[in-house]
Short mmCIF file of C-alpha atoms in Angstrom, two decimals:
data_model
loop_
_atom_site.label_atom_id
_atom_site.label_comp_id
_atom_site.label_asym_id
_atom_site.label_seq_id
_atom_site.Cartn_x
_atom_site.Cartn_y
_atom_site.Cartn_z
CA MET T 145 28.50 -3.42 -1.46
CA LEU T 146 26.04 -0.13 -0.32
CA ASN T 147 27.59 3.15 -1.70
CA ARG T 148 25.34 5.73 0.41
CA ARG T 149 25.52 5.79 3.81
CA THR T 150 21.50 6.56 10.75
CA VAL T 151 15.84 6.95 12.42
CA LEU T 152 15.89 5.01 15.49
CA ALA T 153 15.84 1.56 15.82
CA THR T 154 12.67 0.88 14.10
CA GLY T 155 8.92 1.11 16.61
CA ALA T 156 5.99 -0.76 19.68
CA ILE T 157 7.53 -3.90 21.85
CA ALA T 158 3.57 -6.43 20.58
CA THR T 159 4.48 -10.64 21.38
CA VAL T 160 1.64 -12.17 19.71
CA PRO T 161 0.72 -15.85 20.08
CA LEU T 162 1.57 -18.30 17.77
CA ALA T 163 -2.02 -19.81 17.21
CA THR T 164 -3.56 -17.86 15.02
CA PRO T 165 -4.58 -17.94 11.05
CA PHE T 166 -1.44 -16.48 9.79
CA GLY T 167 0.83 -19.98 8.75
CA ALA T 168 -2.31 -20.74 6.19
CA LEU T 169 -2.59 -17.26 4.15
CA ALA T 170 1.92 -17.94 4.65
CA GLN T 171 1.19 -21.62 3.09
CA GLY T 172 -1.79 -20.96 1.14
CA ARG T 173 -2.23 -17.85 -1.74
CA LYS T 174 0.25 -16.38 -3.91
CA ASP T 175 -0.74 -12.90 -4.19
CA ALA T 176 -0.16 -12.69 -0.53
CA VAL T 177 2.11 -12.50 1.65
CA VAL T 178 3.21 -11.83 6.09
CA LEU T 179 5.91 -10.44 7.09
CA ALA T 180 6.79 -10.24 10.63
CA MET T 181 8.76 -6.93 12.62
CA THR T 182 10.56 -6.90 15.79
CA LEU T 183 8.47 -3.85 16.13
CA GLU T 184 5.41 -1.74 16.26
CA PRO T 185 5.33 1.92 14.46
CA PRO T 186 3.22 4.22 17.06
CA GLY T 187 2.57 5.30 14.26
CA LEU T 188 1.67 6.07 10.13
CA ASP T 189 3.34 9.13 9.31
CA PRO T 190 7.22 8.59 9.01
CA THR T 191 7.40 12.49 9.15
CA ALA T 192 5.63 12.81 12.11
CA GLY T 193 7.85 10.55 14.03
CA ALA T 194 11.24 8.55 13.96
CA ALA T 195 10.84 5.02 14.65
CA SER T 196 12.35 3.57 11.49
CA ALA T 197 9.99 1.38 11.83
CA ILE T 198 6.60 3.08 10.02
CA ALA T 199 9.18 3.38 7.19
CA GLU T 200 9.52 -0.42 7.79
CA ILE T 201 5.48 -0.79 6.82
CA VAL T 202 4.46 2.67 4.33
CA GLN T 203 7.69 3.96 2.23
CA TYR T 204 7.40 2.90 -1.21
CA ASN T 205 4.58 1.06 0.10
CA ILE T 206 1.99 3.69 0.67
CA PHE T 207 3.99 6.56 0.56
CA GLU T 208 6.07 7.32 -2.34
CA THR T 209 9.13 10.37 -2.74
CA LEU T 210 10.70 12.26 -5.26
CA THR T 211 13.33 9.02 -5.87
CA LYS T 212 13.77 6.46 -4.82
CA ILE T 213 16.68 4.20 -2.98
CA ASN T 214 17.80 0.93 -3.81
CA ALA T 215 18.80 -2.41 -2.09
CA ASP T 216 22.56 -0.78 -3.34
CA GLY T 217 23.03 2.70 -2.45
CA SER T 218 21.88 4.23 -5.34
CA VAL T 219 18.91 6.81 -6.89
CA SER T 220 16.44 6.41 -9.20
CA PRO T 221 13.79 8.32 -9.40
CA LEU T 222 10.36 7.93 -8.52
CA LEU T 223 7.48 10.35 -8.64
CA ALA T 224 10.23 12.59 -10.59
CA GLU T 225 11.22 11.08 -14.27
CA SER T 226 14.46 12.58 -14.25
CA TRP T 227 16.42 15.77 -12.73
CA GLU T 228 18.88 18.36 -13.56
CA VAL T 229 21.07 19.64 -11.04
CA SER T 230 23.13 23.80 -11.68
CA PRO T 231 26.47 23.61 -11.67
CA ASP T 232 27.14 24.73 -8.40
CA LEU T 233 25.04 21.55 -6.85
CA LYS T 234 22.42 23.65 -5.45
CA THR T 235 18.96 23.61 -7.78
CA TYR T 236 17.57 20.94 -8.77
CA THR T 237 15.15 21.31 -10.86
CA PHE T 238 12.82 17.34 -11.08
CA LYS T 239 10.51 16.82 -14.18
CA LEU T 240 6.97 14.67 -12.78
CA ARG T 241 5.77 11.05 -13.33
CA ARG T 242 2.24 12.75 -14.84
CA GLY T 243 -0.34 10.92 -14.53
CA VAL T 244 -0.52 9.63 -10.91
CA THR T 245 -3.19 10.75 -8.42
CA PHE T 246 -3.24 10.24 -4.87
CA GLN T 247 -5.05 7.10 -2.88
CA ASN T 248 -8.15 9.75 -2.57
CA GLY T 249 -8.40 10.85 -6.06
CA GLU T 250 -6.33 14.05 -5.71
CA PRO T 251 -4.44 14.25 -8.17
CA PHE T 252 -0.32 14.67 -7.40
CA ASN T 253 2.20 17.36 -9.63
CA ALA T 254 4.56 21.09 -8.14
CA ALA T 255 2.19 21.86 -6.03
CA ALA T 256 1.70 18.49 -3.26
CA VAL T 257 5.91 18.55 -3.37
CA LYS T 258 6.31 22.24 -2.55
CA PHE T 259 3.48 21.46 0.06
CA SER T 260 5.15 18.51 1.73
CA TYR T 261 8.23 19.78 1.45
CA ASP T 262 7.45 23.57 2.68
CA ARG T 263 5.45 21.95 5.52
CA ALA T 264 8.88 19.12 6.40
CA GLY T 265 10.97 22.65 6.79
CA GLY T 266 8.15 24.53 8.50
CA GLU T 267 7.68 26.48 11.77
CA LYS T 268 5.86 23.11 13.23
CA SER T 269 6.96 20.86 12.16
CA THR T 270 8.20 17.72 14.21
CA ASN T 271 9.99 15.87 11.01
CA LYS T 272 13.41 14.27 11.64
CA ASP T 273 14.81 16.08 9.12
CA LYS T 274 12.85 19.04 9.53
CA ARG T 275 16.72 21.26 9.03
CA THR T 276 17.39 19.80 5.44
CA PHE T 277 13.74 21.39 4.51
CA ALA T 278 14.53 24.34 6.46
CA ASN T 279 17.28 25.24 3.90
CA LEU T 280 15.16 24.08 1.16
CA THR T 281 13.28 26.52 -1.18
CA THR T 282 10.97 25.43 -3.52
CA GLN T 283 10.05 26.92 -6.53
CA VAL T 284 6.60 25.16 -8.79
CA VAL T 285 6.46 26.15 -12.51
CA ASP T 286 4.64 24.33 -14.26
CA ASP T 287 2.32 21.32 -13.18
CA TYR T 288 4.92 18.97 -13.28
CA THR T 289 8.22 20.61 -13.29
CA VAL T 290 9.27 22.27 -9.37
CA VAL T 291 12.56 23.81 -8.93
CA LEU T 292 14.58 23.06 -5.56
CA LEU T 293 16.91 26.43 -4.07
CA ASN T 294 19.09 24.79 -1.30
CA LYS T 295 21.35 26.87 1.05
CA ASP T 296 24.25 24.72 1.31
CA ILE T 297 26.35 21.95 -0.90
CA ASP T 298 23.90 18.95 -0.19
CA PRO T 299 26.48 15.65 -2.54
CA ASP T 300 23.26 13.06 -0.53
CA LEU T 301 20.01 15.52 -1.40
CA LEU T 302 18.85 13.20 -3.96
CA PHE T 303 19.23 9.91 -1.34
CA ILE T 304 17.52 12.02 1.81
CA LEU T 305 14.90 12.77 -0.80
CA GLY T 306 14.04 9.03 -1.46
CA GLN T 307 13.97 8.62 2.60
CA ALA T 308 10.70 8.39 4.40
CA THR T 309 10.49 11.95 5.85
CA SER T 310 10.34 12.79 1.82
CA ILE T 311 6.97 11.51 1.16
CA ILE T 312 4.89 13.28 -1.06
CA VAL T 313 2.21 13.65 1.24
CA GLU T 314 -2.14 14.83 0.36
CA PRO T 315 -3.06 18.34 1.78
CA LYS T 316 -6.65 17.32 2.29
CA SER T 317 -5.67 14.63 4.10
CA VAL T 318 -2.20 14.92 5.28
CA ASP T 319 -3.56 15.42 9.29
CA GLY T 320 -4.82 11.92 9.74
CA ASN T 321 -1.61 10.31 8.12
CA ALA T 322 -0.57 8.43 11.27
CA THR T 323 -3.76 6.63 11.29
CA LYS T 324 -5.54 6.76 7.96
CA PRO T 325 -2.66 6.86 5.12
CA VAL T 326 -3.21 8.77 2.18
CA GLY T 327 0.08 8.02 -0.45
CA THR T 328 0.27 7.82 -4.02
CA GLY T 329 2.12 4.24 -3.58
CA PRO T 330 1.10 0.65 -4.59
CA TYR T 331 -0.84 0.18 -1.63
CA GLN T 332 -3.40 1.39 0.88
CA LEU T 333 -4.18 0.72 4.82
CA SER T 334 -7.09 -2.34 5.69
CA ALA T 335 -6.74 -3.29 8.74
CA TRP T 336 -4.65 -2.28 11.93
CA ASN T 337 -4.59 -4.82 14.60
CA LYS T 338 -2.85 -2.42 17.81
CA GLY T 339 -0.72 -4.78 19.33
CA SER T 340 -1.21 -7.23 15.94
CA SER T 341 -0.88 -6.86 12.61
CA VAL T 342 -0.75 -4.45 10.15
CA VAL T 343 -2.47 -5.39 7.05
CA LEU T 344 -2.00 -3.98 3.49
CA THR T 345 -3.11 -3.95 0.14
CA ALA T 346 -3.28 -2.89 -3.74
CA TRP T 347 -4.77 -0.17 -4.74
CA SER T 348 -6.94 -0.33 -7.98
CA GLY T 349 -5.85 3.45 -8.46
CA PHE T 350 -2.18 2.84 -8.50
CA ARG T 351 -0.57 3.34 -12.25
CA ALA T 352 0.82 0.12 -12.87
CA PRO T 353 -1.01 -2.27 -11.02
CA ALA T 354 -0.04 -4.96 -13.53
CA SER T 355 3.22 -4.86 -11.73
CA ILE T 356 2.78 -5.81 -8.26
CA LYS T 357 2.23 -9.40 -7.95
CA ILE T 358 1.07 -9.18 -4.13
CA LYS T 359 -1.72 -8.02 -3.22
CA ARG T 360 -2.19 -8.42 -0.21
CA ALA T 361 0.82 -8.45 2.86
CA THR T 362 0.34 -8.82 6.35
CA PHE T 363 2.97 -7.92 8.64
CA ARG T 364 3.07 -8.87 12.12
CA PHE T 365 5.16 -7.80 15.47
CA ILE T 366 6.86 -10.62 16.65
CA SER T 367 9.68 -8.37 19.90
CA ASP T 368 10.31 -12.42 21.92
CA PRO T 369 13.55 -13.45 20.02
CA ALA T 370 12.06 -17.57 20.44
CA ALA T 371 8.48 -16.78 19.33
CA GLN T 372 10.40 -14.89 15.76
CA VAL T 373 11.94 -17.95 14.67
CA ALA T 374 9.17 -20.43 15.82
CA ALA T 375 6.73 -18.72 13.38
CA LEU T 376 8.92 -19.38 10.72
CA LEU T 377 9.31 -22.21 11.72
CA ALA T 378 6.02 -22.27 11.41
CA GLY T 379 5.61 -21.12 8.49
CA ASP T 380 3.37 -18.41 10.54
CA VAL T 381 5.67 -15.59 8.43
CA ASP T 382 7.12 -16.10 5.06
CA ALA T 383 10.00 -13.20 5.69
CA PHE T 384 12.15 -11.97 8.38
CA GLN T 385 13.73 -8.87 7.81
CA ARG T 386 16.10 -8.05 10.83
CA VAL T 387 15.64 -10.98 12.43
CA THR T 388 17.08 -11.56 15.64
CA PRO T 389 20.48 -14.12 14.68
CA ARG T 390 20.49 -15.82 17.48
CA SER T 391 19.46 -19.21 15.62
CA VAL T 392 20.76 -19.00 11.21
CA SER T 393 22.76 -21.22 11.40
CA GLN T 394 19.30 -23.55 11.83
CA PHE T 395 17.79 -22.19 9.16
CA LYS T 396 21.03 -22.09 7.06
CA ALA T 397 21.26 -25.76 6.96
CA ASN T 398 16.99 -26.17 6.57
CA PRO T 399 16.01 -25.95 2.53
CA ARG T 400 12.72 -24.84 3.35
CA PHE T 401 14.63 -20.91 4.33
CA GLN T 402 17.04 -19.17 2.93
CA VAL T 403 18.84 -16.73 4.78
CA LEU T 404 20.74 -13.69 3.65
CA VAL T 405 23.59 -11.95 5.33
CA CYS T 406 22.86 -7.39 4.60
CA GLY T 407 25.14 -4.70 5.16
CA SER T 408 23.98 -1.22 6.77
CA ARG T 409 24.43 1.76 7.58
CA ALA T 410 23.09 1.10 11.42
CA LYS T 411 25.50 2.82 14.26
CA THR T 412 25.17 1.03 17.62
CA ILE T 413 25.86 2.69 19.73
CA LEU T 414 26.01 2.77 23.51
CA ALA T 415 24.57 6.45 24.45
CA ILE T 416 25.67 8.96 26.83
CA ASN T 417 23.47 11.44 28.47
CA ASN T 418 26.15 14.21 28.51
CA ALA T 419 24.25 16.93 29.85
CA LYS T 420 24.18 14.74 32.99
CA LYS T 421 26.34 15.15 35.65
CA PRO T 422 29.33 13.25 35.47
CA LEU T 423 29.04 11.97 31.91
CA ASP T 424 29.28 15.96 31.08
CA ASP T 425 32.41 14.35 32.17
CA VAL T 426 34.57 13.91 28.68
CA ARG T 427 37.16 11.61 31.66
CA VAL T 428 33.90 9.43 32.30
CA ARG T 429 33.06 9.31 29.31
CA ARG T 430 35.90 8.31 27.64
CA ALA T 431 36.06 5.64 31.33
CA ILE T 432 32.63 3.82 30.12
CA ALA T 433 33.93 3.42 26.85
CA ALA T 434 38.09 2.32 27.92
CA ALA T 435 34.90 0.03 30.05
CA VAL T 436 33.31 -1.90 27.11
CA ASP T 437 35.34 -4.75 24.60
CA ARG T 438 33.35 -4.60 21.00
CA LYS T 439 34.12 -7.84 19.97
CA ALA T 440 32.38 -8.26 23.21
CA VAL T 441 29.49 -6.70 23.07
CA ILE T 442 28.92 -8.14 20.03
CA GLU T 443 28.67 -12.25 20.78
CA GLY T 444 26.93 -11.43 23.04
CA ALA T 445 24.16 -9.21 20.95
CA ALA T 446 24.11 -9.74 17.45
CA ASP T 447 26.16 -13.72 18.18
CA GLY T 448 29.07 -12.09 16.16
CA TYR T 449 27.55 -10.15 12.38
CA GLY T 450 28.21 -7.34 13.19
CA ALA T 451 32.48 -4.97 12.96
CA PRO T 452 33.18 -2.55 15.26
CA ILE T 453 32.89 0.70 15.03
CA GLY T 454 34.96 3.29 17.11
CA SER T 455 32.71 7.24 16.11
CA HIS T 456 29.21 7.04 14.33
CA TYR T 457 29.94 6.45 10.93
CA VAL T 458 31.11 2.53 9.13
CA PRO T 459 32.93 0.57 6.81
CA GLY T 460 32.77 1.91 3.35
CA ALA T 461 31.17 5.02 3.66
CA PHE T 462 32.25 7.44 1.96
CA GLY T 463 34.99 9.50 4.45
CA TYR T 464 35.60 6.39 6.58
CA VAL T 465 38.80 6.35 8.95
CA ASP T 466 38.67 3.55 11.47
CA THR T 467 38.50 5.21 14.59
CA THR T 468 37.97 2.18 17.28
CA GLY T 469 41.69 2.55 18.58
CA VAL T 470 41.00 6.40 19.52
CA ASN T 471 39.30 4.87 22.63
CA PRO T 472 40.07 1.05 23.01
CA TYR T 473 38.96 -2.06 25.69
CA ASP T 474 41.79 -0.71 28.96
CA VAL T 475 40.27 -1.66 32.01
CA GLU T 476 42.87 0.27 34.13
CA LYS T 477 42.87 3.19 31.95
CA ALA T 478 38.38 3.23 32.54
CA LYS T 479 39.69 2.66 36.62
CA LYS T 480 42.45 5.56 36.35
CA LEU T 481 39.99 8.13 34.11
CA LEU T 482 37.27 7.56 36.79
CA ALA T 483 39.59 8.86 39.80
CA GLU T 484 41.29 11.56 37.78
CA ALA T 485 37.66 12.63 38.07
CA GLY T 486 36.98 12.10 41.91
CA VAL T 487 34.57 9.54 40.54
CA LYS T 488 33.87 7.74 43.88
CA THR T 489 32.63 3.79 42.88
CA PRO T 490 31.18 2.19 42.78
CA LEU T 491 28.99 4.79 40.75
CA GLU T 492 25.04 3.98 39.76
CA LEU T 493 24.32 4.58 36.52
CA THR T 494 20.79 3.49 34.34
CA VAL T 495 21.01 1.49 31.28
CA THR T 496 17.73 2.46 29.27
CA LEU T 497 16.76 -0.80 27.00
CA PRO T 498 14.01 -0.10 24.40
CA PRO T 499 12.47 -4.39 23.58
CA THR T 500 14.87 -4.21 20.55
CA PRO T 501 16.71 -8.02 21.51
CA TYR T 502 20.50 -6.47 20.88
CA ALA T 503 19.68 -4.12 23.02
CA ARG T 504 18.16 -5.86 25.84
CA GLN T 505 21.31 -8.88 24.72
CA GLY T 506 24.07 -6.31 25.04
CA GLY T 507 22.76 -4.91 27.67
CA GLU T 508 23.62 -7.70 29.85
CA VAL T 509 26.96 -8.22 28.36
CA ILE T 510 27.60 -3.99 29.70
CA ALA T 511 26.57 -4.44 32.56
CA ALA T 512 29.38 -7.28 33.18
CA GLN T 513 31.98 -4.70 31.70
CA LEU T 514 30.38 -1.69 33.44
CA ALA T 515 31.12 -2.89 36.38
CA LYS T 516 34.86 -4.08 36.44
CA ILE T 517 35.46 -0.87 36.50
CA GLY T 518 32.83 0.05 39.34
CA ILE T 519 30.30 1.66 37.86
CA THR T 520 27.18 -0.24 38.59
CA ALA T 521 24.83 -0.82 35.69
CA LYS T 522 21.13 -1.02 36.85
CA LEU T 523 19.86 -2.15 33.89
CA GLN T 524 15.43 -1.19 33.16
CA ASN T 525 14.29 -2.97 30.50
CA VAL T 526 10.96 -0.75 28.59
CA GLU T 527 8.68 -0.45 26.10
CA TRP T 528 9.19 1.72 22.54
CA ALA T 529 6.82 3.94 22.75
CA GLN T 530 8.34 4.76 26.19
CA TRP T 531 11.70 4.96 25.57
CA LEU T 532 10.36 7.25 22.62
CA SER T 533 8.86 9.51 24.92
CA GLY T 534 10.90 9.76 27.89
CA THR T 535 14.27 8.69 26.37
CA TYR T 536 14.16 10.07 22.81
CA GLY T 537 12.03 12.71 23.76
CA ASN T 538 12.80 13.24 26.72
CA LYS T 539 16.26 13.37 27.71
CA ASN T 540 15.40 10.95 30.53
CA TYR T 541 18.28 8.21 31.32
CA ASP T 542 21.86 8.12 31.40
CA LEU T 543 22.95 5.04 29.51
CA THR T 544 21.24 3.19 26.84
CA ILE T 545 21.54 0.34 24.22
CA ILE T 546 19.82 2.27 20.66
CA SER T 547 20.88 1.28 17.00
CA HIS T 548 20.47 4.98 14.02
CA VAL T 549 20.13 3.76 11.35
CA GLU T 550 19.27 6.10 9.04
CA PRO T 551 22.78 6.60 6.99
CA PHE T 552 23.28 10.52 6.74
CA ASP T 553 22.49 11.16 10.83
CA LEU T 554 26.31 13.17 12.35
CA GLY T 555 23.97 16.89 11.70
CA ASN T 556 22.80 15.46 14.77
CA PHE T 557 25.72 15.41 16.80
CA ALA T 558 25.07 19.50 15.42
CA LYS T 559 21.61 19.43 17.84
CA PRO T 560 21.83 21.04 20.89
CA ASP T 561 18.67 20.23 21.33
CA TYR T 562 18.91 16.21 20.66
CA TYR T 563 18.51 13.90 23.61
CA TRP T 564 22.68 13.28 23.40
CA GLY T 565 22.57 16.72 25.27
CA TYR T 566 26.26 17.30 23.49
CA ASN T 567 26.93 21.06 21.96
CA SER T 568 30.63 21.63 20.47
CA PRO T 569 31.76 24.74 18.73
CA LYS T 570 34.10 22.71 16.64
CA PHE T 571 32.75 19.96 16.01
CA ASN T 572 29.50 22.40 15.15
CA GLU T 573 32.12 24.63 12.73
CA ILE T 574 32.99 21.21 10.77
CA PHE T 575 29.60 19.40 9.97
CA ASN T 576 28.95 22.77 8.77
CA GLN T 577 32.25 23.00 6.81
CA ILE T 578 30.60 19.59 5.53
CA LYS T 579 27.60 20.87 4.44
CA ASN T 580 29.24 23.40 1.79
CA ALA T 581 32.46 21.64 0.43
CA ALA T 582 32.19 20.88 -2.96
CA ARG T 583 35.32 18.53 -4.06
CA PRO T 584 34.80 14.98 -2.93
CA ALA T 585 38.58 15.45 -1.44
CA ASP T 586 37.74 17.97 0.94
CA ARG T 587 34.68 16.73 1.85
CA SER T 588 36.07 13.05 2.59
CA ARG T 589 39.16 14.99 4.20
CA LEU T 590 36.27 16.97 6.89
CA LEU T 591 34.16 14.06 7.37
CA GLY T 592 37.31 12.31 8.71
CA ASP T 593 37.32 15.41 11.16
CA ALA T 594 33.95 14.83 11.79
CA GLN T 595 34.02 11.55 13.19
CA ARG T 596 37.75 11.65 15.15
CA LEU T 597 36.45 14.66 17.15
CA LEU T 598 33.41 12.42 18.03
CA ALA T 599 35.36 9.14 19.02
CA GLN T 600 37.99 11.44 21.09
CA ASP T 601 35.53 13.40 23.02
CA SER T 602 33.98 10.16 23.24
CA VAL T 603 30.40 11.68 22.55
CA HIS T 604 29.29 7.74 23.46
CA ALA T 605 31.29 3.95 23.76
CA PHE T 606 30.34 3.26 19.98
CA LEU T 607 30.15 -0.23 19.80
CA TYR T 608 28.97 -1.25 16.47
CA SER T 609 28.35 -1.40 12.62
CA ASN T 610 25.22 -3.91 12.49
CA GLN T 611 25.39 -6.65 9.70
CA TRP T 612 20.78 -7.44 9.50
CA ILE T 613 19.85 -10.73 8.99
CA THR T 614 16.47 -11.67 6.98
CA VAL T 615 15.17 -15.83 6.58
CA ALA T 616 12.83 -15.71 4.20
CA ASN T 617 10.18 -18.71 2.61
CA LYS T 618 12.94 -20.24 0.28
CA ASN T 619 10.61 -19.14 -2.63
CA LEU T 620 9.75 -15.71 -1.83
CA LYS T 621 11.97 -13.25 -4.74
CA GLY T 622 12.48 -9.56 -4.99
CA LEU T 623 14.19 -9.18 -1.07
CA TRP T 624 16.55 -7.16 -0.68
CA LYS T 625 19.92 -7.85 0.36
CA ASP T 626 22.11 -4.58 1.43
CA MET T 627 19.57 -2.55 3.59
CA PRO T 628 21.05 1.22 3.26
CA VAL T 629 17.64 2.23 4.24
CA PHE T 630 15.22 0.26 6.53
CA VAL T 631 12.50 -0.29 4.39
CA ASN T 632 9.66 -3.86 3.33
CA ASP T 633 9.41 -3.10 -1.10
CA ILE T 634 6.90 -5.43 -1.28
CA SER T 635 6.31 -4.02 -4.86
CA VAL T 636 9.19 -5.84 -6.15
CA LEU T 637 8.25 -8.79 -3.89
CA SER T 638 7.18 -11.54 -6.14
CA TRP T 639 6.78 -16.39 -5.81
CA ALA T 640 9.40 -18.25 -7.94
#
């Protein structure tokens, strides 16, 4: 079980033909591995974009962080050897690892940490977690000691410092990280064949080269569900984490493969643009939520691999409360709410769908459900880059289906300029209290209050918490059994 608690669900559509030389590589050298991903990242700098596909390639491979998040959600040292936390939970003193260099030969030290965090929280920052870093003051004590002063109490800071938005960058090369990333990790970029693959190779200057068993890793981008299955069966890829679950049964029955059902902190939602009429009326949003049968969506979009949620929080997370009863499936109630809001049906709304299979499949299910209450859902399929720029960036949408996969993202509801258009002084007050609650009991109670308010406001039609499926060659060792964050840690992989 994960003991921690979304970056958005991955990065640009690319269907790769199967007639490639990858098969021979996948089945041949045992110091190489071929991994597959549904979406291609828009760039390779996780401080500059929200797509989690970026971290799936670079986190812990090219770039490193002070702390490292493990598969069970625990946190261990990485670029920091150790740390101390003050009694008031606002001061963190880190002792840094010695003998570490960046891949361009520059030294890793406390100055690089300060540069990275000051940049992440600076005025020109495009970091998704800018607010977190803006609250930090970073002080250099000496080359290998750094102190962080936090304005707020944040019990999850050590976890956050292990996420991709917290990578330590090298000042001289930072502007080129989107296409020529330079980090301290065990791998460096060898090739990026746009629309097809990214290749990483082991970096000879890594501080512990003998610990790296895999010398070459190829990431292939395969968005089509049928092509995903075919690539696995053909041996063209060695592992597909977060594969479309449509054909899991055939892999479970095949002795060549291992199938892992992975827990996560992801929340799949029918996101609603709260700033657009008539969606700015809570009765309309409640009607949409009441029209959605979560169980049917889980079956249709995720082949049954998911747990219903009623707010932006998942079972098993600290402070979780079950809010699925706040907006239960009730078609007649949904019709009455639309009538109370003065909405004349049919009401036409556009549902923007990124290329992930769960979104495309879920869109069909939800469109049929909304039709029962007089809402005509026009399904609009877009590529990932279009979703990032149009939906997420320009807020040009009515409804959209998306998985938010970052563990700590309730704070997004306190951002009035976030793409949802939700602005609630009451929620902002609760969230501010959460940030400053030192006692776990108080924090848990406040987290429950936040979840209930989001459900009552029907900010979205909250759908389900994802269970991700990994299908891999049975001889590949070191794959994560749970996914508190989206990474592919190549350094822990090896062949039996």
